[in-house]
Amino acid sequence: GCFVFKPSPKKRRVSQKTAIHFREGKNDSEDSELRFDTCQSLWNQIKLETEQIQEDLNKQLLDNLVSFLRRSHSEFQGKTTEWTCRMKSREIPTAALVLGVNVTDHDLTFRNLSEALQNNITPYIALLEAKDCPGIKNLMQKLMGQLMNCSTDVVSLEDEDYVQVSQNRTRCSMKSLVDWYDSVTKKTDSETLSKKRTSSSKHQQSPPVVVIFKDMESFTTKVLQDFIVIGSQHIRELPLVLIFGIATSPMIIHSLLPHSVSSLLCIELFQSLSCKEHLSTIIDKLLLTSRFPFKLGEKVLQVLINIFLYHDFSVWNFIKGFQLCIVEHFYSEPLSVLCCQLADAKKRVNSLSHDQCENIRRLPSFRRYVERQEAEKQIALLTADSFLKETTQKLLEDLHVYHENYVSVLRCLHVFACSLPKYPLGKQIRELHCACLENRVWETEEYESSLQLARMLNKSDLETMLQQCVEILVSSSGNKFDKAVEKLKEFLTQFQKLEEAFQEQDVSVSSQKELQKKTDLYHLQKTLLELKDSRRSKKLTKFEMLRFEVVDYIDSLVRSYLVPADHKTLHEIVYFNTASVLRGHLNAAPRIALHTALNNPYSYLKNQALKSDGGSISNKAPDICIVYKLHLECGRLINLVDWLEAFSTVVTAVEGANADAASSDQVDDIIHARFIRAVSELELLGFIKPSKQKTDHVARLTWGGC
Amino acid sequence: ALEVKFVSDEEVLKHIADDTGMKLRKGKAQPSVSVKRFVKKLENISGDEAQEILEEKDYVAALGICAQDPIGNGSSVSGGEVYSFKTPKHSSRLAELASELAQTPGQSVAPDHSKCPNKTAKAPQSSRNYMFLLLMHLFSLLLQNKKKEFVSTTPYRLRKRLTAPDPYLESESEYSASCSEEEDEEDEKGDNTVLSGQKTPAKMKAASTLPPGNTPAKKNKENKMSNLVEEYFEAHSSSKVLTSDRTLQKLRRRRLSQQTLHDLLKKAPLAYAAEIKELNQLHESLYSKWMLQLHLGFNIVLYGLGSKRDLLEKFRTSLLQDSVHLVVNGYFPSITVRSILNSITEEVLDHIGTFRSPLDQLDFIIERFKEDSSLELYVLIHNLDSQMLRGERSQQILAQLSSLPSIYLIASVDHINAPLMWDQAKLSLYNWLWYETTTFSPYVEETSYENSLLVQRSGSLALSSLTHVLRSLTLNARGIFRLLAQYQLENKDNPSYPGLSFQDFYQQCREAFLVNSDLTLRAQLTEFRDHKLIRTKRGADGVEYLLIPVDDSTLTDFLEKEDEDV
């Protein structure tokens, strides 16, 4: 079943550059090379950035782990013979690393971890995965293989013959491991003593041997137990440290291992950052920034986030989806050549060809823009390329400024939105971002209600928020916010003043009350009524007035800066919006496709004969559709004879007009053959399987529509 | 923002009771609405159902499945429709539907008006009902345990529901074909099934003998809905299945051989060739995009109805001529991961030598590909989901292979449950990009290997192996086998023939002077068994029965041939 095809050696080294395929798809534009380069460089930049983020996020965790490992075998070095120490030394120091359910992301964490350990603690690290270790023997084999290889990395420079020794892994027992460890440590000891090399002194005298179980849950308990028991026997000769990668909860250790085994472990718990926070950081650093010219449209972002939240919690997959978006955008949009840093983009605009200019004119957003201009300008835009280029440059700059401002104002709004009760605009900034991208956020009900809530904030909250907003705006790269910052600062000082004024007012009110004390019942009633009235139409206090002003000001900021992106001219250049493509590729529904093809072939085969309304199918549909439709009417078992008869009834009715009675026998055979084909196709698709319960019956494997 | 709060049992019961009340009322209101619906062919959903569908749409939109597909409106089908439960059918539905389909040439099927609107309206409800029913079950159990406490608080409706015999369980007896008429009469009101009764072709016996019924009583539909879960388990628990007893042997036609089937199908013209070609062209325009994405580290998987073999083959011939590539026919019945790995190590990497385990081999391949960055390999797998490759270990190995940056994998899947093969870890290794490529082309190659039920197995292979083995045996051994074969042929009309018991066989062999002790016979039989010539099976009484696992015609051929030889 396998066939290897090799090209003739002459042809073989034809450079298969990816760029070629990029160009082949769209033979329209001469910019494809440039576009591809832009795409690649952008992606590399983003990849670096995400890795950096990941590293930063894990830093704390790694530091903790490293210090734990340093501590873990301090006794071992000291060679203390105290009684307590000996008791304790039966226990293997263990780090339980709770990493969350997104198992696929853990690889990167582990890679960082082993790197960090390699640099700081020990060269002896083994990474074990459950799928490699079905038995204790395989585990030991794998373990020794990795340990001895990594030791050769250190030593191999000095003597080559050592490599041979380590390669020869005939006996994989703890004994040989201990022997190996002894020889290795002795060697390094003598080396450090004799040569006094500073480079090797970064490791401790006898570095611990770290064994990392990447996916602790999937290991068979037997293997784990055995390994732990054996390891604890040799703990005094071999400073073993275990690290468990745990996806669920630390309780799993105790449910996997019996008490007798888990008591041999000295477990310390480490918690990594949750994947949701990780995603927030990624979105914050990749999307809510003007550093990267490429942007995601609302629908696309929604799809990616939904896949993350509903399917896998995998940040890595999110980034993969992001990569796909970039590729798709640059592949399908010829104008994406302008999707780069502003300075470059301006240069590139100048060298655009006529075709590309036409492409710009065809953009819907640009056409809307043209319609808003005066007649002369319209003509100029539509006919003169040079004028168009000039305008495009201007528009691109506008877009860039818009992005810069957008991010800052969005953050400010988020400061307010995330402190309101019940979070009408969403707790996360990504929700707010989506809402703003979708349509004018100030027209939504949620915005209305959150403004209302904001008008009821207390003073101290309001002050801290304003303070935060000022910080955000000051630190923003857009320099248009000087006025806004000033205004907000003014608000802050007014609040301060208010405090002083308020105290005075307080005094006056109380004095007023004092006066009223001597009135009789009638007067009291009257004053109370008046008071009630006045409260209704009460003049707002100064604080309330100020609060209204602040909220109104924020509202005005939102209205002027958080315009949805698709209202902006030329947004098509930087925004990727075809969510359906993305979803089709990442979150496909094969069963639905099959269901549609079988139930409604017209949606694929555009033939009028197949057209039908509402769920039914025409009897001229392909054989497999008819057979499928017939089988839907059956229960758990299907009689083949009945099925065949029903099928031939349908088919002969269709062909009845042109089939002669004379050749009916042959026709019957053909129908029979067609039926056989259709049935075996259904079997291949997994709808039925042969059944031995009754002769000539097949069993249905689906229940219901598909 | 999930809220959890404590709710007392009484409250829960009350809640459910209210719900049932509403359901029942809804059920009552239904018939009149539905009749009107069919007469007027109005919008096929009544008010509250429309609401539910809308809600579902919201949900689907939230999951992001709602937008239109570029090719067809394929993806707009909601999950509810695909996975819905369905009421079990009359045993005669098959024939009916056939006649319905048959008597309306050229256009959509008329009686489907009665069925389809219902079906679409039904779909979203079902899942909800299902949940609801589970709850009901739980509570009925609870009630049985704590009846004393609860009787006073149980609202009337719920009690009634729990004690009264299910109306639907009675109507379930529709299977016995006798009482279904009654229902049918009631239903014929607004339906055009009367037409179908008149037009049914006389030729179709099955249809004409049956009443021109239509779907099981609509009136009961709402009630039935609520019993879907019971139905499911009922249909799947009892081993008794009500289908007709007709068999293919009674049919005039014989089983076709693979060859004649092939010839016959060649004669039959492929329907909608032009449209299929158009579809294929659409997919072919994506080739260069596939290449681009493969090079960027994604792997591609194709799904959709129809054989994707030609599509991949064309991709291979048009784009991969200048590069090393491996084609794997997953549908081939004896393919294994081992053979895939072997062909990579032996033919691509030119490595001579064997490996202890596939994992070692995989490690070797990974190592080699990492060392030599100029090494590139395209792997095309037809039917990644085939019987032989769908196993967990095979998929793991293939996934690890595909995760190598210089191995480009492009594969096709067909089985409806194919995505279940992969867990998150494998999916992330595969890094799939899904492409819907519905081609509608027949699965010629893929199904030719399958031992289809209707295709006659030629048996030529079995025959030749029989003669080969027997020729190497002693005369006596041959005689023994002959005896067994003859006895089996004599009993070929007996469907419950268990085989020849060892004692009887020994007796017969002694009489024919073939063996002298039961030990020699046993030694002989062991030899047969080792060559898979016979099968032994222990009967209910503990007696050993012997059987030749070859079909009768082959056995007859074999005996005839033996006779010639002697």
Tab-separated table of C-alpha atoms in Angstrom, chain A residues 88-89 94 396 428 466 483 550 592 668 670:
chain	number	residue	atom	x	y	z
A	88	LYS	CA	14.243	12.103	55.742
A	89	SER	CA	16.605	10.976	53.120
A	94	THR	CA	9.313	16.190	44.249
A	396	LEU	CA	-2.855	55.382	5.866
A	428	GLN	CA	-11.922	41.268	29.906
A	466	LEU	CA	-9.087	58.824	36.639
A	483	LYS	CA	-5.565	68.005	26.107
A	550	VAL	CA	-16.394	63.178	34.089
A	592	ILE	CA	-22.269	18.409	8.743
A	668	ASP	CA	-31.900	-4.807	-13.348
A	670	ILE	CA	-27.028	-2.517	-13.515
